Amino acid sequence: MRDDGQLNDARRTLSKYNLHQFELPLLLNLLPTSIDEAKTLVPSLTLHYSDNEIREICEDIREIKRYIEG
């Protein structure tokens, strides 16, 4: 993230998923863009979210990446 504003926007975007406190920073640092990548990098997602929900998270992460890369 380039600045605190981008980080806050990214957190706000992902906050709707009620991620566990350790999952959010992992996702924001690793920025996985596919279901398989997200499940491999953050295995706990499979305990709490369906593949469709993980897909939605990944779609939001792709948007975050586009925003960051500007």
Tab-separated table of C-alpha atoms in Angstrom:
chain	number	residue	atom	x	y	z
A	1	MET	CA	0.000	0.000	0.000
A	2	ARG	CA	1.330	3.401	-0.891
A	3	ASP	CA	-0.239	5.298	1.976
A	4	ASP	CA	-2.512	5.033	4.993
A	5	GLY	CA	-5.506	6.160	2.947
A	6	GLN	CA	-5.149	3.210	0.582
A	7	LEU	CA	-4.738	0.837	3.508
A	8	ASN	CA	-7.841	2.204	5.224
A	9	ASP	CA	-9.848	1.949	1.991
A	10	ALA	CA	-8.717	-1.659	1.523
A	11	ARG	CA	-9.598	-2.549	5.111
A	12	ARG	CA	-12.999	-0.933	4.718
A	13	THR	CA	-13.636	-2.884	1.511
A	14	LEU	CA	-12.847	-6.230	3.141
A	15	SER	CA	-14.486	-5.457	6.486
A	16	LYS	CA	-17.885	-6.577	5.161
A	17	TYR	CA	-16.646	-10.186	5.299
A	18	ASN	CA	-16.013	-10.164	9.067
A	19	LEU	CA	-12.608	-11.756	8.587
A	20	HIS	CA	-10.700	-12.954	11.622
A	21	GLN	CA	-8.174	-10.439	12.911
A	22	PHE	CA	-5.221	-12.361	11.435
A	23	GLU	CA	-6.873	-13.076	8.062
A	24	LEU	CA	-7.349	-9.442	7.076
A	25	PRO	CA	-3.662	-8.438	7.297
A	26	LEU	CA	-2.625	-11.656	5.553
A	27	LEU	CA	-4.982	-10.968	2.669
A	28	LEU	CA	-3.886	-7.335	2.434
A	29	ASN	CA	-0.210	-8.322	2.395
A	30	LEU	CA	-0.483	-11.303	0.053
A	31	LEU	CA	-3.333	-10.024	-2.194
A	32	PRO	CA	-4.411	-13.418	-3.589
A	33	THR	CA	-6.571	-13.121	-6.700
A	34	SER	CA	-7.933	-16.655	-7.103
A	35	ILE	CA	-9.915	-18.962	-4.851
A	36	ASP	CA	-7.167	-21.598	-4.843
A	37	GLU	CA	-4.468	-19.057	-4.105
A	38	ALA	CA	-6.478	-17.551	-1.237
A	39	LYS	CA	-7.226	-20.971	0.266
A	40	THR	CA	-3.574	-22.012	-0.014
A	41	LEU	CA	-2.190	-18.816	1.510
A	42	VAL	CA	-4.891	-18.440	4.202
A	43	PRO	CA	-6.226	-21.975	4.877
A	44	SER	CA	-8.534	-20.812	7.669
A	45	LEU	CA	-10.766	-19.204	5.033
A	46	THR	CA	-12.048	-22.680	4.147
A	47	LEU	CA	-13.355	-23.108	7.688
A	48	HIS	CA	-15.557	-20.023	7.591
A	49	TYR	CA	-16.361	-19.245	3.957
A	50	SER	CA	-17.771	-21.059	0.944
A	51	ASP	CA	-15.945	-21.001	-2.380
A	52	ASN	CA	-18.447	-18.398	-3.600
A	53	GLU	CA	-17.671	-16.139	-0.633
A	54	ILE	CA	-13.927	-16.599	-1.165
A	55	ARG	CA	-14.455	-15.748	-4.852
A	56	GLU	CA	-16.170	-12.499	-3.800
A	57	ILE	CA	-13.275	-11.699	-1.458
A	58	CYS	CA	-10.828	-12.325	-4.320
A	59	GLU	CA	-12.843	-10.075	-6.640
A	60	ASP	CA	-12.599	-7.292	-4.076
A	61	ILE	CA	-8.868	-7.956	-3.704
A	62	ARG	CA	-8.439	-7.643	-7.493
A	63	GLU	CA	-10.167	-4.251	-7.296
A	64	ILE	CA	-7.876	-3.253	-4.414
A	65	LYS	CA	-4.819	-4.247	-6.496
A	66	ARG	CA	-6.049	-2.128	-9.429
A	67	TYR	CA	-6.598	0.804	-7.073
A	68	ILE	CA	-3.118	0.458	-5.554
A	69	GLU	CA	-1.367	0.070	-8.899
A	70	GLY	CA	-3.324	3.089	-10.116
